[in-house]
Coordinates of C-alpha atoms (C1' of nucleotides) in Angstrom, one line a residue:
Chain A
M1 CA -9.2 -5.8 -4.3
I2 CA -6.0 -5.1 -2.2
V3 CA -2.6 -7.1 -2.1
L4 CA 0.2 -6.2 -0.2
D5 CA 3.7 -6.9 -0.9
Y6 CA 5.9 -7.4 2.2
S7 CA 9.1 -7.9 0.0
D8 CA 8.5 -4.3 -1.6
K9 CA 10.5 -1.6 0.1
R10 CA 7.7 0.9 0.1
P11 CA 5.7 1.2 3.0
I12 CA 2.4 -0.7 3.4
Y13 CA 0.4 2.7 3.8
E14 CA 2.0 4.0 0.5
Q15 CA 1.0 0.7 -1.3
I16 CA -2.5 1.1 -0.3
V17 CA -2.7 4.7 -1.3
D18 CA -1.4 3.7 -4.6
R19 CA -3.8 1.0 -5.0
M20 CA -6.8 3.2 -4.1
Q21 CA -5.9 5.7 -6.4
T22 CA -5.7 3.3 -9.4
L23 CA -9.0 2.0 -8.4
I24 CA -10.6 5.5 -8.1
A25 CA -8.6 6.7 -11.4
S26 CA -10.0 3.5 -13.4
G27 CA -13.5 3.9 -12.3
I28 CA -13.7 0.5 -10.4
L29 CA -14.5 2.5 -7.3
E30 CA -17.3 5.1 -8.3
P31 CA -17.9 8.5 -7.1
D32 CA -19.4 8.7 -3.5
E33 CA -19.0 5.0 -3.2
K34 CA -18.1 4.0 0.4
L35 CA -14.6 2.5 1.0
P36 CA -14.1 -0.4 3.4
S37 CA -14.0 1.0 7.1
V38 CA -10.7 1.5 8.8
R39 CA -11.2 -1.4 11.1
S40 CA -12.4 -3.9 8.5
L41 CA -9.9 -3.3 6.0
A42 CA -7.2 -3.7 8.8
V43 CA -8.9 -7.1 9.6
D44 CA -8.9 -8.1 6.2
L45 CA -5.2 -7.3 5.4
S46 CA -4.4 -8.6 8.9
I47 CA -2.6 -5.3 9.4
N48 CA -2.8 -2.5 12.2
P49 CA -5.8 -0.1 11.9
N50 CA -3.5 2.9 12.5
T51 CA -1.7 1.9 9.0
I52 CA -5.0 2.1 7.2
Q53 CA -6.0 5.1 9.0
R54 CA -2.9 6.7 7.7
A55 CA -3.4 5.8 4.2
Y56 CA -7.0 7.0 4.2
S57 CA -5.9 10.3 5.8
E58 CA -3.3 10.9 2.6
L59 CA -6.0 9.9 0.3
E60 CA -8.3 12.6 1.9
R61 CA -5.5 15.3 2.0
S62 CA -4.7 14.7 -1.7
G63 CA -8.4 15.0 -2.5
F64 CA -9.3 11.4 -3.6
I65 CA -11.8 10.5 -0.8
Y66 CA -13.7 12.4 1.7
S67 CA -14.3 11.2 5.2
V68 CA -17.4 11.8 7.4
K69 CA -17.0 10.9 11.2
G70 CA -19.3 8.3 12.1
R71 CA -20.2 7.4 8.7
G72 CA -17.1 6.3 6.8
N73 CA -14.8 7.4 3.9
F74 CA -16.2 7.9 0.4
V75 CA -14.7 8.3 -3.2
R76 CA -14.7 12.2 -4.1
A77 CA -15.6 13.1 -7.7
D78 CA -13.0 15.4 -9.1
E79 CA -12.1 15.1 -12.6
D80 CA -9.4 17.6 -12.3
L81 CA -7.6 15.6 -9.8
L82 CA -7.5 12.7 -11.9
M83 CA -5.9 14.8 -14.8
I84 CA -3.4 16.1 -12.8
Q85 CA -2.6 12.7 -11.5
Q86 CA -2.1 11.6 -15.1
E87 CA 0.2 14.3 -16.0
K88 CA 2.3 13.5 -12.9
L89 CA 2.4 9.9 -14.1
L90 CA 3.4 11.1 -17.7
D91 CA 6.2 13.2 -16.1
A92 CA 7.5 9.9 -14.3
V93 CA 7.3 8.3 -17.8
K94 CA 9.6 11.1 -19.3
K95 CA 11.9 10.8 -16.6
Q96 CA 12.2 7.0 -17.0
A97 CA 12.7 7.4 -20.8
R98 CA 15.7 9.6 -20.2
S99 CA 17.2 7.0 -18.1
C100 CA 16.6 4.5 -21.0
R101 CA 18.0 7.1 -23.6
D102 CA 21.1 7.5 -21.5
Q103 CA 21.6 3.9 -21.2
K104 CA 21.5 3.5 -24.8
I105 CA 18.5 1.5 -25.1
E106 CA 17.0 1.7 -28.8
L107 CA 13.8 3.7 -28.9
D108 CA 12.0 0.9 -30.6
R109 CA 12.6 -1.5 -27.9
V110 CA 10.8 0.9 -25.5
L111 CA 8.0 1.5 -27.5
V112 CA 7.5 -2.2 -28.1
C113 CA 7.5 -3.0 -24.3
I114 CA 4.9 -0.2 -23.6
K115 CA 2.6 -1.5 -26.6
E116 CA 2.7 -5.1 -25.1
V117 CA 1.5 -4.1 -21.7
Y118 CA -1.4 -2.1 -23.3
E119 CA -2.5 -5.6 -25.0
E120 CA -2.4 -7.2 -21.7
E121 CA -5.3 -7.9 -19.4
P122 CA -6.8 -4.8 -17.9
V123 CA -6.6 -4.1 -13.9
Chain B
M1 CA 29.6 14.8 -12.5
I2 CA 27.8 14.1 -9.5
V3 CA 24.9 16.3 -7.9
L4 CA 23.4 15.4 -4.6
D5 CA 19.7 16.1 -3.8
Y6 CA 19.1 16.4 -0.2
S7 CA 15.5 16.8 -0.5
D8 CA 15.2 13.8 -2.3
K9 CA 14.0 11.0 0.0
R10 CA 16.6 8.4 -1.6
P11 CA 19.7 7.9 0.8
I12 CA 22.6 9.7 -0.6
Y13 CA 24.8 6.5 -1.2
E14 CA 21.9 5.2 -3.6
Q15 CA 22.1 8.5 -5.5
I16 CA 25.5 8.2 -6.0
V17 CA 25.4 4.4 -7.0
D18 CA 22.5 5.2 -9.6
R19 CA 24.5 8.1 -11.1
M20 CA 27.6 6.1 -11.6
Q21 CA 25.7 3.1 -13.2
T22 CA 24.2 5.7 -15.6
L23 CA 27.8 7.3 -16.4
I24 CA 29.3 3.8 -17.0
A25 CA 26.2 2.5 -18.9
S26 CA 26.2 5.7 -21.1
G27 CA 29.9 5.2 -21.7
I28 CA 30.7 8.6 -20.1
L29 CA 33.2 6.6 -17.9
E30 CA 35.1 4.1 -19.9
P31 CA 36.1 0.6 -19.2
D32 CA 39.4 0.5 -16.9
E33 CA 39.0 4.3 -16.1
K34 CA 39.8 5.2 -12.7
L35 CA 37.1 6.6 -10.4
P36 CA 37.7 9.4 -8.1
S37 CA 39.1 8.2 -4.6
V38 CA 36.9 7.9 -1.7
R39 CA 38.5 10.6 0.2
S40 CA 38.6 13.0 -2.6
L41 CA 35.1 12.5 -3.7
A42 CA 34.1 12.8 -0.1
V43 CA 35.7 16.2 -0.1
D44 CA 34.2 17.1 -3.3
L45 CA 30.6 16.5 -2.3
S46 CA 31.3 17.3 1.5
I47 CA 29.9 14.3 2.8
N48 CA 31.0 11.6 5.0
P49 CA 33.8 9.1 3.4
N50 CA 31.8 6.4 4.8
T51 CA 29.0 7.2 2.4
I52 CA 31.3 7.0 -0.6
Q53 CA 32.7 3.7 0.6
R54 CA 29.4 2.3 0.7
A55 CA 28.4 3.5 -2.6
Y56 CA 31.7 2.0 -4.2
S57 CA 31.2 -1.2 -2.3
E58 CA 27.4 -1.7 -3.7
L59 CA 28.8 -1.0 -7.1
E60 CA 31.7 -3.6 -6.8
R61 CA 29.1 -6.2 -5.4
S62 CA 26.9 -5.5 -8.4
G63 CA 29.8 -5.9 -10.9
F64 CA 30.1 -2.3 -12.2
I65 CA 33.6 -1.5 -10.8
Y66 CA 36.6 -3.3 -9.5
S67 CA 39.0 -2.2 -6.7
V68 CA 42.5 -2.8 -6.5
K69 CA 44.0 -2.5 -2.8
G70 CA 46.2 0.6 -2.8
R71 CA 45.4 1.8 -6.2
G72 CA 42.0 2.7 -6.4
N73 CA 38.5 1.6 -8.0
F74 CA 38.0 1.3 -11.7
V75 CA 35.4 0.5 -14.2
R76 CA 34.8 -3.0 -15.0
A77 CA 34.2 -3.8 -18.9
D78 CA 31.2 -6.0 -18.8
E79 CA 28.8 -6.2 -21.7
D80 CA 26.6 -8.9 -20.0
L81 CA 25.8 -6.6 -16.9
L82 CA 25.1 -3.7 -19.0
M83 CA 22.4 -6.0 -20.8
I84 CA 21.0 -7.1 -17.4
Q85 CA 20.8 -3.4 -16.4
Q86 CA 19.0 -2.8 -19.4
E87 CA 16.4 -5.4 -18.9
K88 CA 15.8 -4.3 -15.4
L89 CA 15.2 -0.9 -16.7
L90 CA 12.7 -2.3 -19.2
D91 CA 10.9 -4.0 -16.7
A92 CA 10.4 -1.0 -14.6
V93 CA 9.1 0.6 -17.8
K94 CA 6.6 -2.1 -18.3
K95 CA 5.5 -1.7 -14.5
Q96 CA 4.8 2.0 -15.2
A97 CA 3.3 1.3 -18.3
R98 CA 0.5 -0.7 -16.6
S99 CA -0.1 2.1 -14.3
C100 CA -0.6 4.3 -17.4
R101 CA -2.9 1.7 -18.7
D102 CA -4.9 1.3 -15.3
Q103 CA -5.4 5.1 -15.2
K104 CA -6.8 5.2 -18.6
I105 CA -4.1 7.1 -20.3
E106 CA -4.6 6.6 -24.1
L107 CA -1.6 4.4 -25.6
D108 CA -0.5 7.1 -28.1
R109 CA -0.1 10.0 -25.2
V110 CA 2.7 7.7 -23.7
L111 CA 4.1 6.9 -26.9
V112 CA 4.5 10.4 -27.8
C113 CA 6.1 11.3 -24.7
I114 CA 8.7 8.3 -25.0
K115 CA 9.6 9.9 -28.5
E116 CA 9.8 13.5 -27.3
V117 CA 12.5 12.5 -24.8
Y118 CA 14.5 10.6 -27.4
E119 CA 14.5 13.6 -29.5
E120 CA 15.8 15.8 -26.6
E121 CA 19.5 16.5 -26.0
P122 CA 21.6 13.7 -24.5
V123 CA 23.1 13.7 -21.1
Chain C
M1 CA -32.0 28.2 5.0
I2 CA -29.4 25.7 6.2
V3 CA -27.0 24.1 3.9
L4 CA -24.8 21.1 5.4
D5 CA -21.2 20.5 4.1
Y6 CA -20.1 17.1 4.6
S7 CA -16.7 17.5 3.6
D8 CA -16.6 20.1 6.3
K9 CA -14.6 18.6 9.3
R10 CA -17.1 20.3 11.9
P11 CA -19.7 17.8 13.2
I12 CA -23.3 18.2 11.4
Y13 CA -24.9 19.3 14.7
E14 CA -22.3 22.1 15.2
Q15 CA -22.9 23.3 11.7
I16 CA -26.6 23.6 12.6
V17 CA -25.9 25.6 15.6
D18 CA -23.8 28.0 14.2
R19 CA -26.1 28.6 11.3
M20 CA -29.1 28.9 13.5
Q21 CA -27.0 31.4 15.9
T22 CA -26.1 33.5 12.7
L23 CA -29.8 33.5 11.5
I24 CA -31.2 34.6 15.1
A25 CA -28.3 37.3 15.6
S26 CA -29.0 38.6 12.1
G27 CA -32.7 39.0 12.9
I28 CA -33.7 36.8 10.0
L29 CA -35.3 34.6 12.8
E30 CA -37.2 36.9 14.9
P31 CA -37.9 36.6 18.7
D32 CA -40.6 34.0 19.5
E33 CA -40.7 32.7 15.9
K34 CA -41.1 28.8 15.8
L35 CA -38.4 26.9 14.4
P36 CA -39.0 24.0 12.0
S37 CA -39.9 20.7 14.2
V38 CA -37.1 18.2 14.8
R39 CA -38.6 15.8 12.7
S40 CA -39.4 18.0 9.6
L41 CA -35.7 19.4 9.5
A42 CA -34.4 15.9 9.9
V43 CA -36.3 15.1 6.9
D44 CA -35.5 18.3 5.0
L45 CA -31.8 17.8 5.6
S46 CA -31.9 14.1 5.3
I47 CA -30.2 13.4 8.4
N48 CA -30.9 11.5 11.8
P49 CA -33.3 13.3 14.1
N50 CA -30.9 12.8 16.8
T51 CA -28.6 15.3 15.4
I52 CA -31.2 18.1 14.9
Q53 CA -32.3 17.3 18.6
R54 CA -28.7 17.6 19.7
A55 CA -28.4 21.0 17.8
Y56 CA -31.5 22.4 19.4
S57 CA -30.6 21.2 22.9
E58 CA -27.3 23.2 22.5
L59 CA -29.1 26.1 21.4
E60 CA -31.5 25.8 24.4
R61 CA -28.6 25.4 26.9
S62 CA -26.9 28.3 25.4
G63 CA -30.1 30.3 25.8
F64 CA -30.8 31.2 22.0
I65 CA -34.1 29.3 21.9
Y66 CA -36.7 27.7 24.2
S67 CA -38.6 24.6 24.0
V68 CA -42.3 24.2 25.0
K69 CA -43.1 20.7 25.3
G70 CA -45.6 19.6 22.8
R71 CA -45.5 22.9 20.8
G72 CA -42.1 23.3 19.4
N73 CA -38.8 25.4 19.7
F74 CA -38.9 29.2 19.6
V75 CA -36.5 31.9 19.4
R76 CA -35.6 33.5 22.5
A77 CA -35.5 37.4 22.6
D78 CA -32.4 38.1 24.6
E79 CA -30.3 41.3 23.9
D80 CA -27.6 40.6 26.5
L81 CA -26.8 37.1 24.9
L82 CA -26.5 38.6 21.6
M83 CA -24.1 41.0 23.1
I84 CA -22.0 38.1 24.6
Q85 CA -21.9 36.4 21.3
Q86 CA -20.6 39.6 19.7
E87 CA -17.8 39.9 22.2
K88 CA -16.9 36.2 21.5
L89 CA -16.8 36.8 17.8
L90 CA -14.6 39.9 18.6
D91 CA -12.2 37.9 20.5
A92 CA -11.7 35.5 17.7
V93 CA -11.1 38.4 15.5
K94 CA -8.3 39.5 17.7
K95 CA -6.6 36.1 17.7
Q96 CA -6.8 36.1 14.0
A97 CA -5.4 39.5 13.8
R98 CA -2.6 38.1 16.1
S99 CA -1.6 35.7 13.4
C100 CA -1.7 38.2 10.8
R101 CA 0.8 40.3 12.7
D102 CA 3.0 37.5 13.5
Q103 CA 3.0 36.5 9.9
K104 CA 4.1 40.1 8.9
I105 CA 1.1 41.0 7.0
E106 CA 0.7 44.7 6.9
L107 CA -2.1 46.3 9.0
D108 CA -3.5 48.1 5.9
R109 CA -4.0 44.9 3.9
V110 CA -6.0 43.5 6.8
L111 CA -8.3 46.4 7.2
V112 CA -8.8 46.9 3.3
C113 CA -10.0 43.2 3.6
I114 CA -12.6 44.0 6.3
K115 CA -14.0 47.1 4.6
E116 CA -14.2 45.2 1.3
V117 CA -16.5 42.7 3.0
Y118 CA -18.6 45.1 4.8
E119 CA -19.4 46.7 1.3
E120 CA -20.5 43.3 -0.1
E121 CA -24.0 42.3 -0.1
P122 CA -25.6 41.2 3.2
V123 CA -26.8 37.5 4.1
Chain D
M1 CA 9.4 28.4 21.9
I2 CA 6.3 26.2 21.9
V3 CA 3.5 25.9 24.3
L4 CA 0.9 23.2 24.3
D5 CA -2.7 24.0 25.3
Y6 CA -4.4 20.8 26.4
S7 CA -8.1 22.6 26.8
D8 CA -7.7 23.4 23.1
K9 CA -9.8 21.2 21.0
R10 CA -7.3 21.0 18.5
P11 CA -5.1 18.0 18.3
I12 CA -1.7 18.6 19.5
Y13 CA 0.1 18.0 16.4
E14 CA -1.9 20.6 14.8
Q15 CA -1.0 23.1 17.4
I16 CA 2.6 22.2 16.6
V17 CA 2.3 22.7 13.0
D18 CA 0.6 26.0 13.4
R19 CA 3.3 27.3 15.6
M20 CA 6.1 26.1 13.5
Q21 CA 4.7 27.8 10.6
T22 CA 4.5 30.8 12.4
L23 CA 7.8 30.9 13.5
I24 CA 9.0 30.2 10.2
A25 CA 6.8 32.7 8.5
S26 CA 8.0 35.4 11.2
G27 CA 11.6 34.5 10.5
I28 CA 12.5 33.6 13.8
L29 CA 13.4 30.2 12.5
E30 CA 15.8 31.2 9.5
P31 CA 16.0 29.1 6.4
D32 CA 18.2 25.9 6.6
E33 CA 18.1 26.3 10.3
K34 CA 18.1 22.7 12.1
L35 CA 14.7 22.1 14.0
P36 CA 14.8 20.3 17.4
S37 CA 15.1 16.6 16.7
V38 CA 12.0 14.4 17.1
R39 CA 12.9 12.9 20.1
S40 CA 14.4 15.7 21.9
L41 CA 11.2 18.0 21.3
A42 CA 9.3 15.0 22.8
V43 CA 10.9 15.1 25.9
D44 CA 10.6 18.8 26.0
L45 CA 7.0 18.9 25.5
S46 CA 6.7 15.6 27.5
I47 CA 4.5 14.1 24.7
N48 CA 5.0 11.0 22.5
P49 CA 7.6 11.2 19.6
N50 CA 4.9 9.9 17.3
T51 CA 2.9 13.0 17.8
I52 CA 6.2 15.2 17.0
Q53 CA 6.8 12.9 13.8
R54 CA 3.6 13.5 12.7
A55 CA 3.6 17.3 13.1
Y56 CA 7.0 17.4 11.2
S57 CA 5.4 15.1 8.5
E58 CA 2.9 17.7 7.7
L59 CA 5.1 20.4 7.7
E60 CA 7.3 18.6 5.3
R61 CA 4.5 17.8 3.1
S62 CA 3.3 21.3 2.8
G63 CA 6.8 22.5 2.0
F64 CA 7.9 24.6 5.1
I65 CA 10.7 22.2 6.2
Y66 CA 12.8 19.4 4.6
S67 CA 14.1 16.3 6.4
V68 CA 17.2 14.4 5.8
K69 CA 17.3 10.8 7.3
G70 CA 19.9 10.6 9.9
R71 CA 20.6 14.1 10.1
G72 CA 17.4 16.2 11.1
N73 CA 14.7 18.5 9.9
F74 CA 15.5 21.7 8.5
V75 CA 13.6 25.0 7.5
R76 CA 13.2 25.3 3.7
A77 CA 13.4 28.6 2.0
D78 CA 10.4 29.3 0.0
E79 CA 9.1 32.9 -0.5
D80 CA 6.1 31.8 -2.6
L81 CA 5.0 29.5 0.0
L82 CA 4.6 32.1 2.6
M83 CA 2.9 34.5 0.2
I84 CA 0.2 31.6 -0.3
Q85 CA -0.1 31.2 3.4
Q86 CA -0.7 35.0 3.7
E87 CA -3.3 34.8 1.2
K88 CA -5.1 31.9 3.0
L89 CA -4.9 33.7 6.2
L90 CA -6.7 36.8 4.6
D91 CA -9.2 34.6 3.2
A92 CA -9.8 33.2 6.8
V93 CA -10.0 37.1 7.8
K94 CA -12.7 37.8 5.2
K95 CA -14.9 34.9 6.3
Q96 CA -14.8 36.2 9.8
A97 CA -15.6 39.6 8.7
R98 CA -18.7 38.4 7.1
S99 CA -19.8 36.7 10.3
C100 CA -19.1 39.9 12.1
R101 CA -21.2 41.9 9.5
D102 CA -24.2 39.4 9.4
Q103 CA -24.1 39.7 13.4
K104 CA -24.7 43.4 13.0
I105 CA -21.4 44.3 14.5
E106 CA -20.2 47.8 13.4
L107 CA -17.2 48.1 11.0
D108 CA -15.6 50.4 13.2
R109 CA -15.7 48.2 16.2
V110 CA -14.0 45.6 14.2
L111 CA -11.3 47.8 12.8
V112 CA -10.3 49.1 16.2
C113 CA -9.9 45.7 17.4
I114 CA -7.5 44.8 14.6
K115 CA -5.5 48.0 15.4
E116 CA -5.2 47.4 19.0
V117 CA -3.6 44.0 18.4
Y118 CA -1.1 45.5 15.9
E119 CA 0.0 47.9 18.7
E120 CA 0.4 44.9 21.0
E121 CA 3.9 43.2 21.5
P122 CA 5.2 41.0 18.8
V123 CA 5.4 37.2 18.9
Chain E
dG1 C1' -20.4 1.3 14.4
dT2 C1' -17.6 5.0 12.4
dG3 C1' -13.3 8.1 12.0
dG4 C1' -9.5 10.6 14.6
dT5 C1' -5.9 11.2 18.1
dC6 C1' -2.6 9.7 21.4
dT7 C1' 0.7 6.7 24.1
dA8 C1' 4.1 3.0 24.4
dG9 C1' 7.4 0.5 22.6
dA10 C1' 9.7 -1.9 19.0
dC11 C1' 12.6 -2.1 14.6
dC12 C1' 14.7 -0.3 10.6
dA13 C1' 17.9 2.5 7.6
dC14 C1' 21.0 6.3 7.2
dG15 C1' 25.2 9.0 8.4
Chain F
dG1 C1' 21.7 9.9 17.3
dT2 C1' 18.7 10.8 13.5
dG3 C1' 14.1 10.2 10.8
dG4 C1' 10.4 6.9 9.3
dT5 C1' 7.4 2.8 9.8
dC6 C1' 4.6 -0.3 12.2
dT7 C1' 2.0 -2.7 16.2
dA8 C1' -1.0 -2.9 20.2
dG9 C1' -4.0 -0.8 22.7
dA10 C1' -6.7 2.7 24.4
dC11 C1' -9.8 7.0 24.5
dC12 C1' -13.1 10.4 22.5
dA13 C1' -16.5 12.5 19.2
dC14 C1' -20.1 11.5 16.1
dC15 C1' -24.4 9.2 14.1

DNA sequence: GTGGTCTAGACCACG
DNA sequence: GTGGTCTAGACCACC
């Protein structure tokens, strides 16, 4: 469910955070569903448990999951948060669109790109 | 022409590289135009000349500028390179579009965002 | 009478202890009144009986309740203890007041807050 | 400037975060002032640099400081944030006041406590 | 078994 | 020298 990319410059914990957010936002992980335990996921991905711990802490801080000591981490049901997340993503889209425009890429080429992606396979 | 953002997590030299690339790709800096000297730009931005030097080196390595010993750095006229840059940017757009799709953002919302941006003022 | 908050970072047993202390101090639970049995309360809150047991043990240790083997747990009538509890709480109030003062919150704003609360509805 | 309390149940990094927030809110640390470096503070308090790092990360995340790689951490000037911080603190005060009220502590005793504190020495 | 904190020590990127 | 990430290994509290 999670694939790490060591050639990516972004830190590992951030890749995990992003992936989990996507899994939650897309509904693949349902509200109150239990996430893999810190240690088991660490073994799975063969990385240090601290790194998973950090990813989970970030997810809890930003409200995507809640953690119960001695029991595990669980998906939080929060529609508002997902909305805010979408807005953030759209802001990023706009920023990128400005780069395209500044580099004289025609509008249609951009739109076609987007449409292509939406016709691909889902997650 | 260049504004640094110290609260941005990206390194200073990278901000400069990006900005220069945009200025070149958008035609604001014209082919064979002379860039500000390392030292003068360093004074302007009140940062270490080494940082400017690094940015210029990166730009030269990736072919956006050429340097002439004792005279300065100049914008290279290279249509192919600009094309490659555009492709890179479009790849990034696709990657982002996948995120939007995975987070269940409707296609139309994304397209509208892009169109809005293209109707804004240029650089 | 007791509501657990799993997203609270405090341990479950501590939430129960606190709540019971409040119920006793406020007189809602009267002296020599019988508390719910460990097992029944565990079923009620759908948690592990061990957790209830731990809460009751803490309450007994600190003198709020006494337990009679084979009969159950009962509220202890102890005026002194309640006084000590009040002193503890007032110490906490002072500590918090210092934070307010250090953060340059005007004295009046704090006093008004307190007064507002005392005019609200009781438990 | 910072004193750790090992008998406190709260984690060390949290104590540091709180203390720094107070120092910033009270104006002892001024905007754009440089904080002690991660390593030097670690030596000072004789704790692991990772713990300082964590505290600083939290402070950056919540907007109290900004960090520049290779240069250090600096106090951020943000009036709004301080206001929000004050509101949070007053909410905590109200919560505590409810406990006092529920435990039948007279209003005047609480008010006197607060006033006493405000007449003590500052930070 | 679970999450959470801390230490020790290492490596990298930046200026 | 600065911040940032990661590993390895330990200890604690909770359930």
